[in-house]
Amino acid sequence: MNVRDSEHMIAELNQKEPYELTQNLKEADLIIINTCSVREKPVAKLFSEIGVFNKHKKEGAKIGVTGCTASHLGKEIIKRAPSVDFVLGARNVSKIKDVVDKKHAVEISTDFDESSYDFAEYRSNPFKAMVNISIGCDKACTFCIVPATRGDEISIPSHLIIQEIEKAVLTGAKEVMLLGQNVNNYGRRFADPKEKCDFTALLQNISLIEGLERIRFTSPHPLHMDDAFLQEFASNPKICKQIHVPLQSGSTSLLKAMKRGYTKENFINRCDKIRALCPEATISTDVIVGFPNESEADFDATMEVLNHVRFEQMFSFKYSARPHTEAADFTNQIENSVSGARLTRLQSRHTEIIDELMDAQMGKIHKVYFDELKANARVSGRSDDGKLFFVEGSEELLGQIVEVKVIKTSRGALDGVLL
Ligand code: SF4
């Protein structure tokens, strides 16, 4: 979502005056640090980055801090780092043109409704379009700062989503990535209360767009994976067979403390359903290790889910207490050394699973959509189920979907030959 927010800011700024992106800090007239605050580390890094940019920037260049950390720290950022010219929250992206020229402007309202804002066009990759379908989150997971930084959930009107995808298809995109905190809760709330459309209906409508060949989405919530949605996922040929099912913990009691709304058994049931309806699908997940009160038995339950589902991809982290969250005040925070040891166990087991899954890919054939030129006359792309492929080739391959046979496997990617 932050990548798409950055694209929106670039597009809006270009409406005001022609900006050009530069990788060279000394050339920049404007430096925007678009931040995340889901974990503690990036927040700590923000102030050291501001210091580095301030020291090396061109004279008169402005620095703006945007995104979730901007939302939660607000004017505190300018107090701690007066070299920052403006602060713009994750839910105020459309105001970038206003704040860029106002010294020490702070726009961080989480009530601001930009769900119907028609952003100007800019895409970093013409072959793939990222499209927001909702803003904010109505859940209250006790570890998560997002509801405090991105505000209440609001869905973007479906006609605007369709219009945006149609525009992207006209300029070369065959694939769309639908973005939201809880995509499959789409339709929960619209600015216009008369609008009605759920996620399954949205997927059906999007798949009617001519020229669009692939639909991806992230992140769905396990709680909203009803049978109708999974049926659509499995049977709609335009929907890529890759699905993120964020676990967080395999322990039902910790899931309750996290306020996730499902049990270990519900979670496994949904994953089993996906495997039954769509055996070719890959399932990825998120896991938090060392949530307050996590016992060895709780952690073992997480290991059991990993061994049962055998996730093709797993994003796993040690719990970090975040401000504005309930869990930050929970007693029995787990010692860093204990969380670290558990994380190592979890990741080592997952590495074994990945190695087995990737080795089994040898000789398999996939349809790969190529979208990026790489060094040494190579091109990369993704299979329908989300695997990263590299082949020898040139720019003629970009924007093409081609059958590829796997000739070499590794943990993170596959090498192939065109058929
Ligand atoms: S569903 Fe939970 S983890 Fe996801 S953004 Fe909302 S509060 Fe955070």
CSV table of C-alpha atoms and ligand atoms in Angstrom, one decimal:
chain,number,residue,atom,x,y,z
A,1,MET,CA,0.0,0.0,0.0
A,2,ASN,CA,2.9,2.3,0.7
A,3,VAL,CA,4.3,1.7,-2.8
A,4,ARG,CA,0.9,2.7,-4.3
A,5,ASP,CA,0.7,5.7,-2.0
A,6,SER,CA,4.1,6.8,-3.3
A,7,GLU,CA,2.9,6.5,-6.8
A,8,HIS,CA,-0.2,8.6,-6.0
A,9,MET,CA,2.0,11.3,-4.5
A,10,ILE,CA,4.3,11.3,-7.6
A,11,ALA,CA,1.2,11.6,-9.8
A,12,GLU,CA,-0.3,14.4,-7.8
A,13,LEU,CA,2.9,16.4,-7.6
A,14,ASN,CA,3.3,16.1,-11.4
A,15,GLN,CA,0.0,17.8,-11.7
A,16,LYS,CA,1.4,20.8,-9.9
A,17,GLU,CA,4.7,21.0,-11.7
A,18,PRO,CA,6.8,18.5,-13.7
A,19,TYR,CA,9.0,16.6,-11.2
A,20,GLU,CA,11.5,14.0,-12.3
A,21,LEU,CA,12.5,11.1,-10.1
A,22,THR,CA,16.1,10.9,-9.2
A,23,GLN,CA,18.2,8.3,-7.3
A,24,ASN,CA,20.8,11.0,-6.6
A,25,LEU,CA,20.2,12.6,-3.3
A,26,LYS,CA,22.3,15.7,-4.2
A,27,GLU,CA,20.1,16.4,-7.2
A,28,ALA,CA,16.8,16.3,-5.4
A,29,ASP,CA,14.7,19.4,-4.7
A,30,LEU,CA,12.2,17.4,-2.7
A,31,ILE,CA,12.8,14.3,-0.6
A,32,ILE,CA,9.8,12.3,0.6
A,33,ILE,CA,10.3,9.6,3.2
A,34,ASN,CA,7.1,7.4,3.0
A,35,THR,CA,7.1,5.5,6.3
A,36,CYS,CA,5.7,2.3,7.8
A,37,SER,CA,5.0,1.9,11.5
A,38,VAL,CA,3.8,-1.7,11.7
A,39,ARG,CA,7.1,-2.6,13.5
A,40,GLU,CA,9.4,-0.6,15.7
A,41,LYS,CA,12.5,-0.8,13.6
A,42,PRO,CA,11.5,1.4,10.7
A,43,VAL,CA,10.3,4.1,13.1
A,44,ALA,CA,13.6,4.2,14.8
A,45,LYS,CA,15.4,4.4,11.4
A,46,LEU,CA,13.3,7.4,10.4
A,47,PHE,CA,15.1,9.9,12.5
A,48,SER,CA,18.6,8.7,11.5
A,49,GLU,CA,17.5,8.9,7.8
A,50,ILE,CA,16.3,12.4,8.2
A,51,GLY,CA,19.7,13.3,9.7
A,52,VAL,CA,21.5,11.8,6.8
A,53,PHE,CA,19.3,13.4,4.2
A,54,ASN,CA,19.5,16.8,5.9
A,55,LYS,CA,23.3,16.6,6.0
A,56,HIS,CA,23.8,15.6,2.3
A,57,LYS,CA,20.8,17.3,0.5
A,58,LYS,CA,21.1,20.1,-1.9
A,59,GLU,CA,20.7,23.6,-0.4
A,60,GLY,CA,17.0,24.5,-0.1
A,61,ALA,CA,15.8,21.0,-0.8
A,62,LYS,CA,12.7,20.1,1.1
A,63,ILE,CA,12.1,17.0,3.3
A,64,GLY,CA,8.6,15.6,3.8
A,65,VAL,CA,7.6,12.7,6.0
A,66,THR,CA,4.5,10.8,4.9
A,67,GLY,CA,2.8,7.5,5.7
A,68,CYS,CA,1.9,5.7,8.9
A,69,THR,CA,4.6,7.1,11.1
A,70,ALA,CA,3.6,10.6,10.0
A,71,SER,CA,0.1,9.7,11.1
A,72,HIS,CA,1.0,8.5,14.5
A,73,LEU,CA,3.8,10.9,15.4
A,74,GLY,CA,2.4,14.0,13.7
A,75,LYS,CA,4.1,17.3,14.8
A,76,GLU,CA,6.3,15.4,17.1
A,77,ILE,CA,8.4,14.7,14.0
A,78,ILE,CA,9.0,18.4,13.3
A,79,LYS,CA,9.7,19.0,17.0
A,80,ARG,CA,12.4,16.2,17.0
A,81,ALA,CA,13.7,17.1,13.5
A,82,PRO,CA,13.0,20.7,12.6
A,83,SER,CA,14.6,20.2,9.2
A,84,VAL,CA,11.4,18.3,8.1
A,85,ASP,CA,9.3,20.7,6.0
A,86,PHE,CA,6.0,18.9,6.1
A,87,VAL,CA,4.2,15.8,7.6
A,88,LEU,CA,1.5,14.0,5.7
A,89,GLY,CA,-0.5,11.1,7.1
A,90,ALA,CA,-1.3,7.8,5.3
A,91,ARG,CA,-4.9,8.9,4.9
A,92,ASN,CA,-4.1,12.3,3.5
A,93,VAL,CA,-2.2,11.4,0.4
A,94,SER,CA,-4.3,13.5,-1.9
A,95,LYS,CA,-3.2,16.7,0.1
A,96,ILE,CA,0.4,16.4,-1.0
A,97,LYS,CA,0.1,19.3,-3.4
A,98,ASP,CA,-1.2,21.6,-0.6
A,99,VAL,CA,1.4,20.7,2.0
A,100,VAL,CA,4.5,20.7,-0.2
A,101,ASP,CA,4.8,24.5,-0.1
A,102,LYS,CA,3.7,25.1,3.5
A,103,LYS,CA,6.5,25.2,5.9
A,104,HIS,CA,5.9,22.8,8.8
A,105,ALA,CA,2.5,21.8,7.5
A,106,VAL,CA,1.0,18.8,9.4
A,107,GLU,CA,-2.0,16.9,7.8
A,108,ILE,CA,-2.7,13.7,9.6
A,109,SER,CA,-6.4,13.4,10.0
A,110,THR,CA,-7.5,9.8,10.1
A,111,ASP,CA,-11.2,10.8,9.5
A,112,PHE,CA,-10.4,12.3,6.1
A,113,ASP,CA,-12.3,10.5,3.4
A,114,GLU,CA,-10.4,10.2,0.2
A,115,SER,CA,-12.2,7.1,-1.0
A,116,SER,CA,-13.7,9.0,-4.0
A,117,TYR,CA,-10.6,11.0,-4.8
A,118,ASP,CA,-9.6,10.6,-8.4
A,119,PHE,CA,-5.8,10.5,-8.2
A,120,ALA,CA,-3.8,11.5,-11.2
A,121,GLU,CA,-2.0,8.6,-13.1
A,122,TYR,CA,1.5,7.4,-12.4
A,123,ARG,CA,2.7,3.8,-12.4
A,124,SER,CA,6.2,2.6,-11.8
A,125,ASN,CA,5.6,-0.5,-13.8
A,126,PRO,CA,3.3,-0.2,-16.9
A,127,PHE,CA,2.7,-4.0,-17.0
A,128,LYS,CA,1.2,-4.3,-13.5
A,129,ALA,CA,-1.3,-2.0,-11.9
A,130,MET,CA,-1.7,-1.6,-8.2
A,131,VAL,CA,-5.2,-0.4,-7.3
A,132,ASN,CA,-6.5,0.5,-3.9
A,133,ILE,CA,-9.9,-0.9,-3.2
A,134,SER,CA,-10.3,0.2,0.4
A,135,ILE,CA,-8.7,2.5,3.0
A,136,GLY,CA,-8.2,1.9,6.7
A,137,CYS,CA,-9.3,-1.0,8.9
A,138,ASP,CA,-12.2,-1.7,11.2
A,139,LYS,CA,-10.6,-4.5,13.0
A,140,ALA,CA,-9.0,-4.1,16.4
A,141,CYS,CA,-6.2,-6.7,16.4
A,142,THR,CA,-4.5,-5.9,19.7
A,143,PHE,CA,-0.9,-5.9,18.3
A,144,CYS,CA,-1.7,-3.6,15.3
A,145,ILE,CA,-1.2,0.1,14.9
A,146,VAL,CA,-2.8,0.3,11.5
A,147,PRO,CA,-6.4,1.3,12.6
A,148,ALA,CA,-4.8,4.2,14.5
A,149,THR,CA,-2.7,5.4,11.5
A,150,ARG,CA,-5.1,4.6,8.6
A,151,GLY,CA,-8.4,5.2,10.3
A,152,ASP,CA,-11.8,3.4,9.9
A,153,GLU,CA,-12.3,1.2,6.9
A,154,ILE,CA,-14.0,2.7,3.8
A,155,SER,CA,-14.4,1.1,0.5
A,156,ILE,CA,-13.6,2.9,-2.8
A,157,PRO,CA,-16.6,3.0,-5.1
A,158,SER,CA,-16.5,0.0,-7.5
A,159,HIS,CA,-17.0,2.2,-10.6
A,160,LEU,CA,-13.8,4.1,-9.7
A,161,ILE,CA,-11.9,0.9,-9.3
A,162,ILE,CA,-13.1,-0.5,-12.6
A,163,GLN,CA,-12.3,2.9,-14.3
A,164,GLU,CA,-8.8,2.9,-12.9
A,165,ILE,CA,-8.1,-0.7,-14.0
A,166,GLU,CA,-9.5,0.0,-17.5
A,167,LYS,CA,-7.1,3.0,-17.8
A,168,ALA,CA,-4.2,0.8,-16.7
A,169,VAL,CA,-5.1,-1.9,-19.2
A,170,LEU,CA,-5.2,0.6,-22.0
A,171,THR,CA,-1.6,1.6,-21.2
A,172,GLY,CA,-0.3,-1.9,-21.2
A,173,ALA,CA,-1.2,-3.6,-17.9
A,174,LYS,CA,-2.4,-7.2,-18.1
A,175,GLU,CA,-2.3,-7.7,-14.3
A,176,VAL,CA,-3.8,-5.9,-11.4
A,177,MET,CA,-3.0,-6.1,-7.7
A,178,LEU,CA,-6.0,-5.0,-5.6
A,179,LEU,CA,-4.9,-3.5,-2.3
A,180,GLY,CA,-6.5,-3.0,1.1
A,181,GLN,CA,-6.0,-4.0,4.7
A,182,ASN,CA,-8.9,-6.5,4.5
A,183,VAL,CA,-9.7,-6.8,0.8
A,184,ASN,CA,-12.3,-9.5,1.3
A,185,ASN,CA,-14.2,-7.2,3.7
A,186,TYR,CA,-14.8,-4.9,0.7
A,187,GLY,CA,-18.1,-3.2,0.7
A,188,ARG,CA,-18.3,-2.9,4.5
A,189,ARG,CA,-18.8,0.9,4.2
A,190,PHE,CA,-19.0,3.3,1.3
A,191,ALA,CA,-19.1,7.1,1.4
A,192,ASP,CA,-22.4,6.7,-0.4
A,193,PRO,CA,-24.6,4.4,1.8
A,194,LYS,CA,-26.7,3.4,-1.2
A,195,GLU,CA,-23.7,1.6,-2.9
A,196,LYS,CA,-23.7,-2.2,-2.4
A,197,CYS,CA,-21.0,-4.5,-3.7
A,198,ASP,CA,-19.0,-7.2,-1.9
A,199,PHE,CA,-15.6,-8.5,-2.7
A,200,THR,CA,-16.8,-11.5,-4.6
A,201,ALA,CA,-19.0,-9.3,-6.8
A,202,LEU,CA,-16.1,-6.9,-7.3
A,203,LEU,CA,-13.9,-9.7,-8.5
A,204,GLN,CA,-16.5,-10.9,-10.9
A,205,ASN,CA,-17.0,-7.3,-12.3
A,206,ILE,CA,-13.2,-6.8,-12.6
A,207,SER,CA,-12.8,-10.0,-14.5
A,208,LEU,CA,-15.1,-8.8,-17.2
A,209,ILE,CA,-12.5,-6.1,-18.2
A,210,GLU,CA,-11.3,-7.0,-21.6
A,211,GLY,CA,-7.5,-7.2,-22.0
A,212,LEU,CA,-7.0,-7.8,-18.2
A,213,GLU,CA,-5.6,-11.3,-17.8
A,214,ARG,CA,-4.6,-11.6,-14.2
A,215,ILE,CA,-6.1,-10.4,-10.9
A,216,ARG,CA,-4.2,-10.6,-7.6
A,217,PHE,CA,-5.2,-9.1,-4.2
A,218,THR,CA,-3.7,-8.6,-0.8
A,219,SER,CA,-4.4,-8.9,2.1
A,220,PRO,CA,-7.6,-11.0,2.7
A,221,HIS,CA,-8.6,-11.8,6.3
A,222,PRO,CA,-9.2,-15.5,7.2
A,223,LEU,CA,-12.4,-14.4,9.0
A,224,HIS,CA,-14.0,-13.3,5.7
A,225,MET,CA,-13.0,-16.3,3.6
A,226,ASP,CA,-16.5,-17.7,3.1
A,227,ASP,CA,-17.2,-20.5,0.7
A,228,ALA,CA,-18.6,-18.2,-2.0
A,229,PHE,CA,-15.4,-16.2,-2.0
A,230,LEU,CA,-13.2,-19.3,-2.1
A,231,GLN,CA,-15.3,-20.8,-4.9
A,232,GLU,CA,-14.8,-17.6,-6.9
A,233,PHE,CA,-11.1,-17.7,-6.2
A,234,ALA,CA,-10.8,-21.3,-7.4
A,235,SER,CA,-13.1,-21.1,-10.4
A,236,ASN,CA,-12.4,-17.6,-11.9
A,237,PRO,CA,-9.6,-18.2,-14.5
A,238,LYS,CA,-8.4,-14.6,-14.2
A,239,ILE,CA,-7.8,-14.8,-10.5
A,240,CYS,CA,-4.2,-15.8,-9.9
A,241,LYS,CA,-3.9,-18.9,-7.7
A,242,GLN,CA,-1.9,-17.3,-4.9
A,243,ILE,CA,-3.6,-16.4,-1.7
A,244,HIS,CA,-2.3,-14.8,1.5
A,245,VAL,CA,-3.9,-16.2,4.6
A,246,PRO,CA,-2.4,-14.3,7.6
A,247,LEU,CA,-2.2,-16.7,10.6
A,248,GLN,CA,-0.4,-14.6,13.2
A,249,SER,CA,-0.5,-17.5,15.7
A,250,GLY,CA,-1.6,-21.1,15.7
A,251,SER,CA,-2.8,-20.9,19.3
A,252,THR,CA,-6.5,-20.4,19.8
A,253,SER,CA,-6.0,-18.6,23.1
A,254,LEU,CA,-3.4,-16.2,21.7
A,255,LEU,CA,-5.7,-15.6,18.6
A,256,LYS,CA,-8.3,-14.6,21.1
A,257,ALA,CA,-5.9,-12.3,22.9
A,258,MET,CA,-5.0,-10.9,19.5
A,259,LYS,CA,-8.7,-10.4,18.7
A,260,ARG,CA,-8.3,-12.1,15.4
A,261,GLY,CA,-11.8,-13.6,15.3
A,262,TYR,CA,-10.9,-17.2,14.3
A,263,THR,CA,-9.5,-20.3,16.0
A,264,LYS,CA,-6.7,-22.6,15.0
A,265,GLU,CA,-9.3,-25.0,13.7
A,266,ASN,CA,-11.2,-22.4,11.6
A,267,PHE,CA,-7.9,-21.3,10.1
A,268,ILE,CA,-6.9,-24.8,9.1
A,269,ASN,CA,-10.4,-25.5,7.8
A,270,ARG,CA,-10.1,-22.5,5.4
A,271,CYS,CA,-6.6,-23.6,4.2
A,272,ASP,CA,-7.9,-27.1,3.7
A,273,LYS,CA,-10.8,-25.8,1.7
A,274,ILE,CA,-8.4,-23.8,-0.5
A,275,ARG,CA,-6.2,-26.9,-1.1
A,276,ALA,CA,-9.3,-29.0,-1.9
A,277,LEU,CA,-10.9,-26.5,-4.3
A,278,CYS,CA,-7.7,-25.4,-5.9
A,279,PRO,CA,-4.8,-27.8,-5.4
A,280,GLU,CA,-2.5,-25.6,-7.6
A,281,ALA,CA,-2.9,-22.6,-5.3
A,282,THR,CA,0.0,-21.3,-3.2
A,283,ILE,CA,-0.7,-20.1,0.3
A,284,SER,CA,1.4,-17.4,2.1
A,285,THR,CA,1.1,-16.2,5.6
A,286,ASP,CA,2.2,-13.9,8.4
A,287,VAL,CA,3.3,-15.1,11.8
A,288,ILE,CA,4.1,-13.1,14.9
A,289,VAL,CA,6.3,-15.0,17.4
A,290,GLY,CA,6.6,-14.0,21.0
A,291,PHE,CA,3.2,-12.3,21.5
A,292,PRO,CA,2.7,-11.5,25.2
A,293,ASN,CA,1.9,-14.7,27.2
A,294,GLU,CA,3.0,-17.0,24.4
A,295,SER,CA,3.9,-20.3,26.1
A,296,GLU,CA,5.9,-23.2,24.6
A,297,ALA,CA,2.5,-25.0,23.9
A,298,ASP,CA,1.2,-21.9,22.1
A,299,PHE,CA,4.3,-21.8,20.0
A,300,ASP,CA,4.0,-25.5,19.3
A,301,ALA,CA,0.5,-24.9,18.0
A,302,THR,CA,1.9,-22.4,15.5
A,303,MET,CA,4.5,-25.0,14.4
A,304,GLU,CA,1.6,-27.5,14.0
A,305,VAL,CA,-0.2,-25.2,11.6
A,306,LEU,CA,3.0,-24.6,9.6
A,307,ASN,CA,3.5,-28.3,9.3
A,308,HIS,CA,-0.1,-28.9,8.3
A,309,VAL,CA,-0.6,-26.1,5.7
A,310,ARG,CA,3.0,-26.1,4.5
A,311,PHE,CA,2.9,-22.4,3.5
A,312,GLU,CA,4.7,-21.6,0.2
A,313,GLN,CA,5.7,-18.3,1.7
A,314,MET,CA,5.9,-17.0,5.3
A,315,PHE,CA,6.5,-13.5,6.6
A,316,SER,CA,7.5,-14.0,10.3
A,317,PHE,CA,8.6,-11.5,12.9
A,318,LYS,CA,9.2,-11.2,16.6
A,319,TYR,CA,6.4,-9.3,18.2
A,320,SER,CA,7.2,-5.7,18.8
A,321,ALA,CA,5.0,-3.6,21.1
A,322,ARG,CA,3.5,-0.7,19.2
A,323,PRO,CA,2.0,2.5,20.6
A,324,HIS,CA,-1.8,2.9,20.5
A,325,THR,CA,-2.3,-0.8,20.8
A,326,GLU,CA,-3.8,-2.9,23.5
A,327,ALA,CA,-1.1,-5.5,23.6
A,328,ALA,CA,1.5,-3.0,24.4
A,329,ASP,CA,0.0,-2.9,27.9
A,330,PHE,CA,-0.3,-6.7,28.3
A,331,THR,CA,1.7,-8.2,31.1
A,332,ASN,CA,4.0,-11.1,30.4
A,333,GLN,CA,5.8,-9.6,27.5
A,334,ILE,CA,8.1,-12.4,26.2
A,335,GLU,CA,11.9,-12.1,26.6
A,336,ASN,CA,13.7,-11.2,23.4
A,337,SER,CA,16.0,-14.3,23.7
A,338,VAL,CA,13.0,-16.6,23.9
A,339,SER,CA,11.2,-14.9,21.0
A,340,GLY,CA,14.5,-15.0,19.0
A,341,ALA,CA,15.0,-18.8,19.6
A,342,ARG,CA,11.3,-19.5,18.6
A,343,LEU,CA,11.6,-17.4,15.5
A,344,THR,CA,14.8,-19.3,14.5
A,345,ARG,CA,13.0,-22.7,15.0
A,346,LEU,CA,10.0,-21.5,13.0
A,347,GLN,CA,12.0,-20.1,10.1
A,348,SER,CA,14.3,-23.2,10.0
A,349,ARG,CA,11.4,-25.5,9.7
A,350,HIS,CA,9.9,-23.3,7.0
A,351,THR,CA,13.1,-23.2,5.1
A,352,GLU,CA,13.0,-27.1,5.0
A,353,ILE,CA,9.5,-26.9,3.6
A,354,ILE,CA,10.4,-24.3,1.0
A,355,ASP,CA,13.3,-26.4,-0.2
A,356,GLU,CA,11.1,-29.4,-0.6
A,357,LEU,CA,8.4,-27.4,-2.5
A,358,MET,CA,10.9,-25.7,-4.7
A,359,ASP,CA,12.9,-28.9,-5.5
A,360,ALA,CA,9.6,-30.5,-6.6
A,361,GLN,CA,9.2,-27.7,-9.2
A,362,MET,CA,12.1,-29.1,-11.4
A,363,GLY,CA,10.8,-29.7,-14.9
A,364,LYS,CA,7.4,-28.2,-14.2
A,365,ILE,CA,5.8,-25.8,-16.8
A,366,HIS,CA,4.2,-22.5,-15.8
A,367,LYS,CA,2.7,-19.5,-17.6
A,368,VAL,CA,4.9,-16.6,-16.7
A,369,TYR,CA,4.0,-12.9,-17.1
A,370,PHE,CA,7.3,-11.0,-17.7
A,371,ASP,CA,7.5,-7.5,-16.4
A,372,GLU,CA,11.1,-6.6,-15.6
A,373,LEU,CA,14.4,-6.4,-17.4
A,374,LYS,CA,17.4,-7.7,-15.4
A,375,ALA,CA,21.1,-7.5,-15.8
A,376,ASN,CA,23.0,-10.0,-18.0
A,377,ALA,CA,20.2,-10.3,-20.6
A,378,ARG,CA,17.7,-11.8,-18.3
A,379,VAL,CA,14.0,-11.0,-17.8
A,380,SER,CA,11.9,-11.7,-14.7
A,381,GLY,CA,8.3,-12.4,-14.2
A,382,ARG,CA,5.8,-14.3,-12.1
A,383,SER,CA,3.8,-17.5,-12.6
A,384,ASP,CA,0.1,-17.5,-12.0
A,385,ASP,CA,0.8,-18.9,-8.5
A,386,GLY,CA,3.2,-16.1,-7.7
A,387,LYS,CA,6.6,-17.8,-8.2
A,388,LEU,CA,9.5,-15.6,-9.3
A,389,PHE,CA,11.0,-16.7,-12.6
A,390,PHE,CA,14.2,-15.7,-14.5
A,391,VAL,CA,14.8,-16.5,-18.1
A,392,GLU,CA,17.3,-15.4,-20.7
A,393,GLY,CA,15.6,-12.8,-23.0
A,394,SER,CA,15.2,-9.2,-23.9
A,395,GLU,CA,12.6,-6.5,-23.8
A,396,GLU,CA,10.4,-8.2,-26.4
A,397,LEU,CA,9.3,-10.5,-23.6
A,398,LEU,CA,8.0,-7.6,-21.4
A,399,GLY,CA,4.3,-7.7,-21.1
A,400,GLN,CA,4.0,-11.2,-22.5
A,401,ILE,CA,2.6,-14.3,-20.8
A,402,VAL,CA,4.7,-17.2,-22.0
A,403,GLU,CA,5.0,-20.9,-21.1
A,404,VAL,CA,8.3,-21.6,-19.3
A,405,LYS,CA,9.9,-24.9,-18.1
A,406,VAL,CA,11.8,-24.9,-14.8
A,407,ILE,CA,15.5,-25.9,-15.3
A,408,LYS,CA,16.9,-24.8,-12.0
A,409,THR,CA,15.4,-24.3,-8.6
A,410,SER,CA,16.5,-22.2,-5.6
A,411,ARG,CA,14.8,-21.1,-2.4
A,412,GLY,CA,13.6,-17.7,-3.7
A,413,ALA,CA,13.3,-18.1,-7.4
A,414,LEU,CA,13.2,-20.5,-10.4
A,415,ASP,CA,15.3,-20.4,-13.6
A,416,GLY,CA,13.5,-21.4,-16.7
A,417,VAL,CA,13.6,-21.8,-20.5
A,418,LEU,CA,10.9,-20.5,-22.8
A,419,LEU,CA,8.8,-23.2,-24.6
B,1,SF4,S1,-6.9,-6.8,10.3
B,1,SF4,FE1,-5.8,-6.6,12.2
B,1,SF4,S2,-3.6,-6.8,11.5
B,1,SF4,FE2,-4.8,-6.3,9.7
B,1,SF4,S3,-4.6,-4.1,9.5
B,1,SF4,FE3,-6.5,-4.5,10.6
B,1,SF4,S4,-6.0,-4.4,12.8
B,1,SF4,FE4,-4.1,-4.6,11.6
